Coordinates of N, CA and C in Angstrom, one line a residue:
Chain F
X21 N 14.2 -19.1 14.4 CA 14.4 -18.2 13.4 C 15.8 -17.5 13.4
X22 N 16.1 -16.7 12.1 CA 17.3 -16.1 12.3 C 17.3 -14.9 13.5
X23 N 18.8 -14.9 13.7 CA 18.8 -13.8 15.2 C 19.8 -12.6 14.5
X24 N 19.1 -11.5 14.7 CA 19.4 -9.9 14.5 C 19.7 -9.1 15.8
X25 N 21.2 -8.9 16.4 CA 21.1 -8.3 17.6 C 21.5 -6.4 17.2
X26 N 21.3 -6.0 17.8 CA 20.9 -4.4 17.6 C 21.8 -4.0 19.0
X27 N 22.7 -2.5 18.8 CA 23.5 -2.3 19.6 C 23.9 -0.9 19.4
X28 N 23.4 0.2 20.6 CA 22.7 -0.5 21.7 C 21.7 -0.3 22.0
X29 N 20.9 -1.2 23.1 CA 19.8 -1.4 23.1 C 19.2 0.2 24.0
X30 N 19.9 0.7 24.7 CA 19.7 1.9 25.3 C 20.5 3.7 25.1
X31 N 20.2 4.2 24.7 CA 21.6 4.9 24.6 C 21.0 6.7 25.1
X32 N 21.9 7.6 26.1 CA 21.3 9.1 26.7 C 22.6 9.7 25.7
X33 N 21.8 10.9 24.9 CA 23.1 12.0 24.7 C 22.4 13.0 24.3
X34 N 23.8 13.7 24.1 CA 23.4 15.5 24.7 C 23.0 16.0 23.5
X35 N 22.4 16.8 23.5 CA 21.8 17.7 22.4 C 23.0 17.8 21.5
X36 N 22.8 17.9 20.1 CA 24.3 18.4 19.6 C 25.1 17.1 19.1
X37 N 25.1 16.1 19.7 CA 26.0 14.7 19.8 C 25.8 14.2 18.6
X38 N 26.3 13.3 18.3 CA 25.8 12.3 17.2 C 25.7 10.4 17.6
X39 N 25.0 10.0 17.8 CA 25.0 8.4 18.1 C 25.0 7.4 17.1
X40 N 25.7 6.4 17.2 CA 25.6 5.0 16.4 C 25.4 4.0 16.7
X41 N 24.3 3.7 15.9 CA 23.4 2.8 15.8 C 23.9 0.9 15.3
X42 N 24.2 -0.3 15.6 CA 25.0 -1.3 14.8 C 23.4 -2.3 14.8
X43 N 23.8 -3.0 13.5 CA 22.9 -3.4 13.6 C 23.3 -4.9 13.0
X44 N 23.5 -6.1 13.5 CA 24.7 -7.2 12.8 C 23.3 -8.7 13.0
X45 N 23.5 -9.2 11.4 CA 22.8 -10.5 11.2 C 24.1 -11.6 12.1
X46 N 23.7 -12.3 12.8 CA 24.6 -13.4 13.9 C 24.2 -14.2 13.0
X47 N 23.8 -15.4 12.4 CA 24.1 -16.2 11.3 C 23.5 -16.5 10.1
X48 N 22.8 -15.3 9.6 CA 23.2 -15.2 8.4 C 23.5 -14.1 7.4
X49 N 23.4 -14.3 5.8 CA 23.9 -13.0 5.6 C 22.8 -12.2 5.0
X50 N 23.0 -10.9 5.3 CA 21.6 -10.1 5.2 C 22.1 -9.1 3.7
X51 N 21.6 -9.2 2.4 CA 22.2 -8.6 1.5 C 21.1 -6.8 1.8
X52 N 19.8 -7.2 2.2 CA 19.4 -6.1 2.4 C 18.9 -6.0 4.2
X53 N 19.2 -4.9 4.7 CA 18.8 -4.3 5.9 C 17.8 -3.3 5.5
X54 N 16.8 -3.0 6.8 CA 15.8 -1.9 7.1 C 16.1 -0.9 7.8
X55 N 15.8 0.2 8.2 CA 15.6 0.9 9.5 C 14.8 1.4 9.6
X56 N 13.8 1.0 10.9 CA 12.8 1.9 11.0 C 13.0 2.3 12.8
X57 N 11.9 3.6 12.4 CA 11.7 4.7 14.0 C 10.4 4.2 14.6
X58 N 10.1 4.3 15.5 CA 9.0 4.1 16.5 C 8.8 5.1 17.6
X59 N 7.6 5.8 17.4 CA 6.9 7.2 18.7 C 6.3 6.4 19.4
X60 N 6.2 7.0 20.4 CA 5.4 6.0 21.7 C 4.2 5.9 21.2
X61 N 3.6 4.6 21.4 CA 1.8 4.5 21.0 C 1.9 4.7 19.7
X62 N 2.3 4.8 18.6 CA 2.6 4.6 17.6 C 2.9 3.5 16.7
X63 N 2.7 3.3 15.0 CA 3.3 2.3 14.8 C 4.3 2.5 13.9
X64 N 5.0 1.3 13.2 CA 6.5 1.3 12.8 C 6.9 2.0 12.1
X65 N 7.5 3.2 11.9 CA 7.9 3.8 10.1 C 8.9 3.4 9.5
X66 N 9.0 3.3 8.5 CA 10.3 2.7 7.8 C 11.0 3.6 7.2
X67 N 11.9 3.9 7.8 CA 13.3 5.6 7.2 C 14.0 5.0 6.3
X68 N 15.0 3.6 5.9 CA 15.5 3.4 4.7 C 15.7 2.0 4.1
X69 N 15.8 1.6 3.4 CA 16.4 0.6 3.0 C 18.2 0.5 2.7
X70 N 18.7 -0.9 3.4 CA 20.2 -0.7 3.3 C 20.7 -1.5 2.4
X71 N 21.0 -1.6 1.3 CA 21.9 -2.5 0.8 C 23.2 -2.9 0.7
X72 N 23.8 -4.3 1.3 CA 25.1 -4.0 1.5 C 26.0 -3.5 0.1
X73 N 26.8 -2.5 0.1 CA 27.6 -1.9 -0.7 C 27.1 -0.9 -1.4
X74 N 26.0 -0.5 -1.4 CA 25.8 0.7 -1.8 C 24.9 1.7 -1.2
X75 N 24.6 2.7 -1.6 CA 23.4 3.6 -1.1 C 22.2 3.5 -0.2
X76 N 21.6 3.8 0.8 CA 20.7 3.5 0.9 C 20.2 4.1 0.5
X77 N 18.6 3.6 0.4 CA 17.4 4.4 -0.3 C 16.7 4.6 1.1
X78 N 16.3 5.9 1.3 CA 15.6 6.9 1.6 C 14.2 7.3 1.7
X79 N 12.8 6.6 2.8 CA 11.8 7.4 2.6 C 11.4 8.6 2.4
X80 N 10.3 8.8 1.7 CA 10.1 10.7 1.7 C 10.0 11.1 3.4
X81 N 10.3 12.4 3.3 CA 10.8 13.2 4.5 C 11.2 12.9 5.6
X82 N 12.6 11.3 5.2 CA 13.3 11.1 5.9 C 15.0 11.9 5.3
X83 N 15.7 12.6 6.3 CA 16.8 13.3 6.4 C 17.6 12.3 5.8
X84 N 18.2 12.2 4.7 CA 19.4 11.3 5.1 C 20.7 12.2 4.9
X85 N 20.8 13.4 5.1 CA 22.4 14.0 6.0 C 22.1 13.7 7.8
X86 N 21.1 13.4 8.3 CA 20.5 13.2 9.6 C 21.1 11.9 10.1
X87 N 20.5 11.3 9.0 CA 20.4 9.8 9.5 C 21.1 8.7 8.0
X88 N 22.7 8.9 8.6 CA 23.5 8.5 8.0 C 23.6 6.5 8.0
X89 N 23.3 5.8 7.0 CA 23.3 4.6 6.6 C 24.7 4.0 6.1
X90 N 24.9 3.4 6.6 CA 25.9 2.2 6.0 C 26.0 0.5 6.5
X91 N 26.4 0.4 5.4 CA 25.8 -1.5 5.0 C 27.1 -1.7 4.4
X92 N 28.3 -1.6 5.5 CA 29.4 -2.1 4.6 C 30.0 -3.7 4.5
X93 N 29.0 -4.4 5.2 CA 29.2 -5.7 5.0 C 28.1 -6.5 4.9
X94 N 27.7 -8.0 4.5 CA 26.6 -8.7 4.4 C 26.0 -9.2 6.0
X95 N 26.5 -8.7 7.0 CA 26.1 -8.8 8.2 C 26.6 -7.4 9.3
X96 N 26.7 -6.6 8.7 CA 26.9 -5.4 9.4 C 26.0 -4.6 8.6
X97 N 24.5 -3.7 9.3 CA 24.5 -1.8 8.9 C 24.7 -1.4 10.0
X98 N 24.9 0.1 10.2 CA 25.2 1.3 10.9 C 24.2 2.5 10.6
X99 N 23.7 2.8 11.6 CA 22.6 4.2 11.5 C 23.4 4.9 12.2
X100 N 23.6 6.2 12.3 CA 24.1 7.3 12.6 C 23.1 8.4 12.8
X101 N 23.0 9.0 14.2 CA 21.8 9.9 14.1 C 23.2 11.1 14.5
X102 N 22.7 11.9 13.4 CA 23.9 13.2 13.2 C 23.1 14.5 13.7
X103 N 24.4 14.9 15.0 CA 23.9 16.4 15.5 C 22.4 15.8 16.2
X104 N 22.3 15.1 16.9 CA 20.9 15.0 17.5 C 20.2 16.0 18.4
X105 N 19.2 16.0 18.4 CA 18.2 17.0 19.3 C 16.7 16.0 19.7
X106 N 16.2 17.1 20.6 CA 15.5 16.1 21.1 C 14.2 15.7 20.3
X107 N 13.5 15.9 19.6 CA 12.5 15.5 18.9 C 13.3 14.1 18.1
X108 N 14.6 14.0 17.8 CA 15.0 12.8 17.3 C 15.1 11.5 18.4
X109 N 14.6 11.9 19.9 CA 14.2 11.0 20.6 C 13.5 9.9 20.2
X110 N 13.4 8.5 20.2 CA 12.6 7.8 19.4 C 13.0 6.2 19.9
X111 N 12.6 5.3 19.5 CA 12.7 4.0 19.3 C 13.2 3.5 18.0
X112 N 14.3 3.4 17.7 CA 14.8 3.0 16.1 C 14.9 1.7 16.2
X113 N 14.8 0.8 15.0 CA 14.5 -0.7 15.3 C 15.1 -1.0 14.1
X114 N 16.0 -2.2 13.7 CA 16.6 -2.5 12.0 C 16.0 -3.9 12.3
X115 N 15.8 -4.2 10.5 CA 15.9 -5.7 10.7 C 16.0 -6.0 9.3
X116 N 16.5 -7.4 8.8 CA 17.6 -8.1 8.2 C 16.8 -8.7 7.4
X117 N 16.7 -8.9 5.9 CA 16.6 -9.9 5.4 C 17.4 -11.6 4.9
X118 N 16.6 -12.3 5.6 CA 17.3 -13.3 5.1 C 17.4 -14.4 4.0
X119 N 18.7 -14.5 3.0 CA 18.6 -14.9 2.0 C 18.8 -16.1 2.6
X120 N 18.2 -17.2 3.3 CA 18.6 -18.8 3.7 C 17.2 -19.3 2.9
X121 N 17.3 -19.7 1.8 CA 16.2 -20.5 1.2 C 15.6 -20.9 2.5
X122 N 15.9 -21.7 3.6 CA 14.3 -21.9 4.1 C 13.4 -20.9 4.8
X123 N 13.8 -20.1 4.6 CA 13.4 -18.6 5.5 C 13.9 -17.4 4.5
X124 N 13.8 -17.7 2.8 CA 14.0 -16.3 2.4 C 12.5 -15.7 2.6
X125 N 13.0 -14.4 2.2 CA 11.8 -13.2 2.2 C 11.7 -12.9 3.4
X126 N 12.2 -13.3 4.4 CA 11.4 -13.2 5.7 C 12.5 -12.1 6.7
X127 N 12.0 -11.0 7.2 CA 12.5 -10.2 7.9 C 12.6 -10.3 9.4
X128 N 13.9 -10.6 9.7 CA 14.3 -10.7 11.3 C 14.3 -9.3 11.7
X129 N 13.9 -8.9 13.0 CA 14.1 -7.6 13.9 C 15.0 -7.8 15.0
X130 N 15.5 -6.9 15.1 CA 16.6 -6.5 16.2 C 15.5 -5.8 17.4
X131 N 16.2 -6.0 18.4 CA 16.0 -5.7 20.1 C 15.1 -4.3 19.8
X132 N 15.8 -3.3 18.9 CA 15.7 -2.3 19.1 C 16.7 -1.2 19.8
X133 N 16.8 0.4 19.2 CA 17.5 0.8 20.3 C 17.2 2.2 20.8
X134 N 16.9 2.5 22.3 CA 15.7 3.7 22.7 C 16.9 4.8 22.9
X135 N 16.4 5.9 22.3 CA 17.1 6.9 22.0 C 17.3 8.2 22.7
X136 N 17.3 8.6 23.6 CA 17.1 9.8 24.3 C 18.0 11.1 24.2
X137 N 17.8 11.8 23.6 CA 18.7 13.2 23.5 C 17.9 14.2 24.5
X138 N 19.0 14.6 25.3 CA 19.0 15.8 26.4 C 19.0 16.8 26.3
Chain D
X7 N 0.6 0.5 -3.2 CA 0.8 -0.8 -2.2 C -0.9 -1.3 -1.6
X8 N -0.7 -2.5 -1.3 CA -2.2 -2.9 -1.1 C -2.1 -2.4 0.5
X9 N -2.8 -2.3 1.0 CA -3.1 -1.5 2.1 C -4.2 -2.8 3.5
X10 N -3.7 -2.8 4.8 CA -4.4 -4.1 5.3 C -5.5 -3.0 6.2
X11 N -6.1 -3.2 7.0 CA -7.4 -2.8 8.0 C -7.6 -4.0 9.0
X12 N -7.2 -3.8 10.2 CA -7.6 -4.9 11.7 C -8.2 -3.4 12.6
X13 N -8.6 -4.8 13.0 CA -9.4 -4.0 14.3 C -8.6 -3.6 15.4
X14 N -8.8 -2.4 16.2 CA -7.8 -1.8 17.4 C -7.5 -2.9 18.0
X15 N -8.1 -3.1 18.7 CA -7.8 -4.1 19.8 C -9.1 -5.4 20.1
X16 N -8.2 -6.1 20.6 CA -9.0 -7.5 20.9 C -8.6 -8.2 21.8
X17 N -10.0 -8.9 23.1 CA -9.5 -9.6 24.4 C -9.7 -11.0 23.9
X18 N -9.2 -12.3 24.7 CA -9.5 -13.3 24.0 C -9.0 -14.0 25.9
X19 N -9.5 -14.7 26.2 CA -9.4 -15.5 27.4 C -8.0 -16.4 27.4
X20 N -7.6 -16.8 28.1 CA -6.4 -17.6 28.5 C -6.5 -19.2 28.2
X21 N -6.0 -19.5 27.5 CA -6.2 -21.1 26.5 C -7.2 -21.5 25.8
X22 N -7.8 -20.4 25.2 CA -8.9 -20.3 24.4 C -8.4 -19.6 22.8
X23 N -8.7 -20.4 21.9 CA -8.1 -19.8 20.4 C -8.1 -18.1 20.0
X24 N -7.3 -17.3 19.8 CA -7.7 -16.2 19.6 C -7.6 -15.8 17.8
X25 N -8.3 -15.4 17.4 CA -8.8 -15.5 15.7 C -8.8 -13.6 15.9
X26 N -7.4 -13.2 14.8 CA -7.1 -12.1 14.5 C -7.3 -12.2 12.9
X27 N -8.7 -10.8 12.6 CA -8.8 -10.5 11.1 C -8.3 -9.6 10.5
X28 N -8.0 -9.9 9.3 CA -7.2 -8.9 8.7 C -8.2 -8.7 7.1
X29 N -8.4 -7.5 6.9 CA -8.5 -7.1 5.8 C -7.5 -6.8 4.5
X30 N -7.6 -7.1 3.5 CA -6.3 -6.7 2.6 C -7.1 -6.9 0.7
X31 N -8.1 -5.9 1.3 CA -9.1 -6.1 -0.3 C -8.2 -6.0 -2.0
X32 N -7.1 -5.2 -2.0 CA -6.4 -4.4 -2.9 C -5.2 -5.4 -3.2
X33 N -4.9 -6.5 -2.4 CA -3.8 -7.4 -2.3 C -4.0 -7.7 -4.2
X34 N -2.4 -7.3 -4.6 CA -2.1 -8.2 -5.9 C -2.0 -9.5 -5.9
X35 N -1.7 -10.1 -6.9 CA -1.7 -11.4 -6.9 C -0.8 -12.5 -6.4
X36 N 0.6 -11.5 -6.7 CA 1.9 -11.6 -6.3 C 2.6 -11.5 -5.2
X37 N 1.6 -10.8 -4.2 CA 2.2 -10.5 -3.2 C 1.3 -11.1 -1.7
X38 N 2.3 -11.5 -0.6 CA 2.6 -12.5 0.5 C 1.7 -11.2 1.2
X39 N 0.7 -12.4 2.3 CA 0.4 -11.7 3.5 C 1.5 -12.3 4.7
X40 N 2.3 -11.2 5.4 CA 2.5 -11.4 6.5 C 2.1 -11.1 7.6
X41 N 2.6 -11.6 8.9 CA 1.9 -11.3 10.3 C 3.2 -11.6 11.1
X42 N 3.3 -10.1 11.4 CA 4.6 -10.5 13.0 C 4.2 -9.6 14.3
X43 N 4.2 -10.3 15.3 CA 3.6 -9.1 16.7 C 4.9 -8.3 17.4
X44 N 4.3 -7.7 17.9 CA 5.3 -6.8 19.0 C 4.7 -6.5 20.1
X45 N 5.9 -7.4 21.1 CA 5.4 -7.2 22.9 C 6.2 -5.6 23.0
X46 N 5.4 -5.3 24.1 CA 6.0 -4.1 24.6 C 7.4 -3.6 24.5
X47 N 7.9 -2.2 23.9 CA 9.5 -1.9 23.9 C 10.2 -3.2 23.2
X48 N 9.6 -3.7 22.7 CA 10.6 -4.8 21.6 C 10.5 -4.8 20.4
X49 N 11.7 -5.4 20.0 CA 11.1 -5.5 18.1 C 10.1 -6.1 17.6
X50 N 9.6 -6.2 16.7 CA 8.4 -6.9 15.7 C 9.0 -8.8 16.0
X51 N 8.0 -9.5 16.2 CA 9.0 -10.9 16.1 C 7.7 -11.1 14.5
X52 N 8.9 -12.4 14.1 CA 8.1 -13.1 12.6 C 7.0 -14.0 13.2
X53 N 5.9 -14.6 12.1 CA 4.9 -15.2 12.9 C 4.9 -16.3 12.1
X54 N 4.2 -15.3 10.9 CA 3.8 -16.7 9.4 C 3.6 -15.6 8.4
X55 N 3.5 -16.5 7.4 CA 3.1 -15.6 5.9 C 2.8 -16.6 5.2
X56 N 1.9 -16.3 4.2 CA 1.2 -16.7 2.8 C 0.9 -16.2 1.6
X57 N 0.8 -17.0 0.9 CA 0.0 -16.4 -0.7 C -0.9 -16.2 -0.6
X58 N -1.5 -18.0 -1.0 CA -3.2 -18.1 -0.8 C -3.6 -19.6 -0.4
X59 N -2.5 -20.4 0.0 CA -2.8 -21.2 0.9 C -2.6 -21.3 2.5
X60 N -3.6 -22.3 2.8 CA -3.5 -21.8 4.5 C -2.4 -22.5 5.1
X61 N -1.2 -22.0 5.9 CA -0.7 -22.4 6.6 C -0.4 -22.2 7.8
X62 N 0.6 -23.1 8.2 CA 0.5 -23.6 9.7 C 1.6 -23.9 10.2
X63 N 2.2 -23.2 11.1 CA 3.7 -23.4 12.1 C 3.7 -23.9 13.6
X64 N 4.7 -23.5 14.1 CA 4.7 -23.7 15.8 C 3.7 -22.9 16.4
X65 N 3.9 -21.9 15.9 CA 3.4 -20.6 16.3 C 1.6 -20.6 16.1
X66 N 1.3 -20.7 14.9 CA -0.3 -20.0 14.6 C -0.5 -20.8 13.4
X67 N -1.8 -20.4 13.1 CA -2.2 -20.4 11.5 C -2.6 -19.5 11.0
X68 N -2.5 -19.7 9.1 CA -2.8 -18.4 8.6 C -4.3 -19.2 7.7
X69 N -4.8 -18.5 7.7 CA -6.1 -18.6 6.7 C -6.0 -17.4 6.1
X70 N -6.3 -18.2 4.6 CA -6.7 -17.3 3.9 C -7.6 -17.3 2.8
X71 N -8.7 -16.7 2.6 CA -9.7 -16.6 2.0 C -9.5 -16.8 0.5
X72 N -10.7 -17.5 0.0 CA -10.2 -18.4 -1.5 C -9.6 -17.0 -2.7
X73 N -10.7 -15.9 -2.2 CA -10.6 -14.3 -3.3 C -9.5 -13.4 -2.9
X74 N -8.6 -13.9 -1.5 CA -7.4 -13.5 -1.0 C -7.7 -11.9 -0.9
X75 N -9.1 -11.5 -0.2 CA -9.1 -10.0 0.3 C -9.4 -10.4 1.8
X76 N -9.1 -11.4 2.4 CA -9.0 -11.0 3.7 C -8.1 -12.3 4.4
X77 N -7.9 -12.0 5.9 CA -7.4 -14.0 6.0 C -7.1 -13.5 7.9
X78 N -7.0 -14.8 8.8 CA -7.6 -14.7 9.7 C -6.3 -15.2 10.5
X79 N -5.2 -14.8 11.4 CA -4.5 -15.4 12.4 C -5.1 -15.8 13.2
X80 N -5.0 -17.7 13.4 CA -5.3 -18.2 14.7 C -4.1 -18.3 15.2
X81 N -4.4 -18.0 16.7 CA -3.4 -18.4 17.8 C -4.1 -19.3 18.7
X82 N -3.6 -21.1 18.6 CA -5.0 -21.8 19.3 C -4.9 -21.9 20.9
X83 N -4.0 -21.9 21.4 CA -4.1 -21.5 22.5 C -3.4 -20.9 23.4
X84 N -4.5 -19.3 23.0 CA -3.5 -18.3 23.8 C -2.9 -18.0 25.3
X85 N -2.0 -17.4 25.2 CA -1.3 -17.2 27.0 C -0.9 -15.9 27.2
X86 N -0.8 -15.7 28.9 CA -0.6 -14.6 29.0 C 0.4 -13.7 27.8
X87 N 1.5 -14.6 27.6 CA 2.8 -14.3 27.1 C 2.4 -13.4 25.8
X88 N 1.0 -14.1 25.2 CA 0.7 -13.5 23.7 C 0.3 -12.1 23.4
X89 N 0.3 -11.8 24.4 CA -0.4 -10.1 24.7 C 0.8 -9.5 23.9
X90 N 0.1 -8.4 22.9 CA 1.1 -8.0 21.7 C 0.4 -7.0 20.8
X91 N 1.1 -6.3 20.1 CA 0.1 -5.6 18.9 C 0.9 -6.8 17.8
X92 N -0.5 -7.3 17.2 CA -0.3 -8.0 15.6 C -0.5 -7.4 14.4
X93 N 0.5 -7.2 14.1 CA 0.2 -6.5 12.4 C 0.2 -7.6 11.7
X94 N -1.0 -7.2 10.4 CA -1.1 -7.9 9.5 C -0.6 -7.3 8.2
X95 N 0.2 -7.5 7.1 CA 1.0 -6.6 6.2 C 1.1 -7.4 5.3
X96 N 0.8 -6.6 3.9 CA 1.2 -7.1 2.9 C 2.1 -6.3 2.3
X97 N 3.2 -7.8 1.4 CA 4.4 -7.1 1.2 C 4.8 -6.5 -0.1
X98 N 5.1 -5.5 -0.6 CA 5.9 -5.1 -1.1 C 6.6 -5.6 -2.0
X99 N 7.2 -5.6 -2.9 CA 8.0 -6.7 -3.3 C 9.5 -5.2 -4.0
X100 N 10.4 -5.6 -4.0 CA 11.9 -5.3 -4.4 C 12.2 -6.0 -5.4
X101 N 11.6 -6.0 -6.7 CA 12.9 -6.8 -7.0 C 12.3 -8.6 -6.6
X102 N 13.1 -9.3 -6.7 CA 13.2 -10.6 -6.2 C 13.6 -10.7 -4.7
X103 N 13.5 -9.8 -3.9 CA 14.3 -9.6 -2.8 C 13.5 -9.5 -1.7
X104 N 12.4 -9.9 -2.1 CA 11.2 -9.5 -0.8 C 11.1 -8.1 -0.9
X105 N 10.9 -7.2 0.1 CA 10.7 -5.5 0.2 C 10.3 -5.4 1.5
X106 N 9.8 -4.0 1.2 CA 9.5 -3.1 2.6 C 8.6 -4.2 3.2
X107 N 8.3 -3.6 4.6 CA 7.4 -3.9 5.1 C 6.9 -2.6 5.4
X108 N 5.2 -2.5 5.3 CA 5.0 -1.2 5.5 C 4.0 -1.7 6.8
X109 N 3.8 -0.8 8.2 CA 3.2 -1.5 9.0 C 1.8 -0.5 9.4
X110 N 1.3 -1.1 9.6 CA -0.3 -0.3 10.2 C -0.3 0.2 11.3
X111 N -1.8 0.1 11.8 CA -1.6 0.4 13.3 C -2.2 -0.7 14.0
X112 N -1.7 -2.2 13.6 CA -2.4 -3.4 14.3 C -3.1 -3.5 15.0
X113 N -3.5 -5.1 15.5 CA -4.8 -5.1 16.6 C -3.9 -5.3 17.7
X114 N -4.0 -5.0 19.0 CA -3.5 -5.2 20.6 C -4.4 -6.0 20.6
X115 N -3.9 -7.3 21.1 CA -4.6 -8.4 21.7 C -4.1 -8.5 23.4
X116 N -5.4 -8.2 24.0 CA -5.3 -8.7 25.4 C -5.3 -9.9 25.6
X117 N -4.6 -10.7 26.3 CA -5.3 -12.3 26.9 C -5.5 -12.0 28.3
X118 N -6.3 -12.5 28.6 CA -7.0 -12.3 29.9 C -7.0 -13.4 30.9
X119 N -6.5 -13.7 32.1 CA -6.3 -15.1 32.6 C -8.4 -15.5 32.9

């Protein structure tokens, strides 16, 4: 299948900070990206949809001055967790749609990346 | 959105087929059942998806019921490795562009040597 690597896969910061999230299709091109959060023992939520070149769209009572999106290329998004604290601690996970006719419709996931604010 | 129902969890023995159900009574006409699992601290991997015929990969098969309110992941012979939560999801549709995936709270399959 297609491969989505997520970067990085670990990341500690201080209360206050802001972290970035990459999230890059390795061969092919992803016109739309996901992001979703993960609580422990929990299951997936989906915070936005990315389209490369414009806006993302936004679940309800997801922040998006929080959790800044960009999809400036057909194999690059970027999550941004702005001013973090610790309840924004979490498991964030993207993944890629791929337009390769033999595998459209089908969504690749990335590694994941575990989030820890101090 | 159509909405799916599996069972919490489920053991199934070590090289013995494990048969994961899914409910998905509300399924439109139009829209794909998928199935991807997640091992521990990793992402979702892809498994299979369907309309309403049954199909079959490296991986598993999908059945699916002729009235498409329910359909059944086999994994024919499970291993330790398969231990996983499997979500069963139906999708969304965007547009032409596939859509969300909205996820449940899957079944945890134990395999058991």
């Amino acid at each position: 299948g297609a491969v989505v690597s997520q970067h990085p896969s670990w990341v500690i910061c201080k209360s206050g900070t802001s972290v970035k999230i990459e999230c890059r299709s390795l061969d092919f091109q992803a016109t739309t990206m996901f992001w979703y959060r993960q609580f422990p023992k929990q299951s997936l939520m989906l915070m936005a949809t990315s389209n490369e070149g414009s806006k993302a769209t936004y679940e309800q009572g997801v922040e998006k001055d929080k959790f800044l999106i960009n999809h400036a290329s057909l194999t690059l998004s970027t999550l941004t967790v702005t001013s973090a604290h610790p309840e924004d601690s979490s498991f964030y996970i993207c993944s890629a749609e791929t337009t390769l006719r033999r595998s459209k419709n089908i969504q690749y996931f990335g590694a994941g990346t575990r989030l820890s604010v101090l | 959105d159509a909405k799916t129902t599996q069972p919490p969890s489920m053991d199934c023995a070590e090289g013995r087929a494990a048969n994961l159900p899914c409910n998905h009574s509300t399924i439109s006409g139009n829209e794909y059942v998928y199935w991807y699992r997640q091992i521990h601290s990793q992402g979702p991997q892809y498994i299979i998806h369907g309309l309403k015929n049954n199909e079959t990969n490296e991986m598993a098969s999908l059945i699916i019921t002729e009235d498409r309110k329910s359909s059944t992941l086999i994994l024919p012979h499970a291993t330790l490795r398969d231990t996983a939560v499997y979500y069963c999801i139906v999708r969304v549709s965007l547009y032409n562009q596939g859509g969300k995936l909205i996820f449940g709270q899957g079944t945890e399959l134990s395999v058991k040597p």
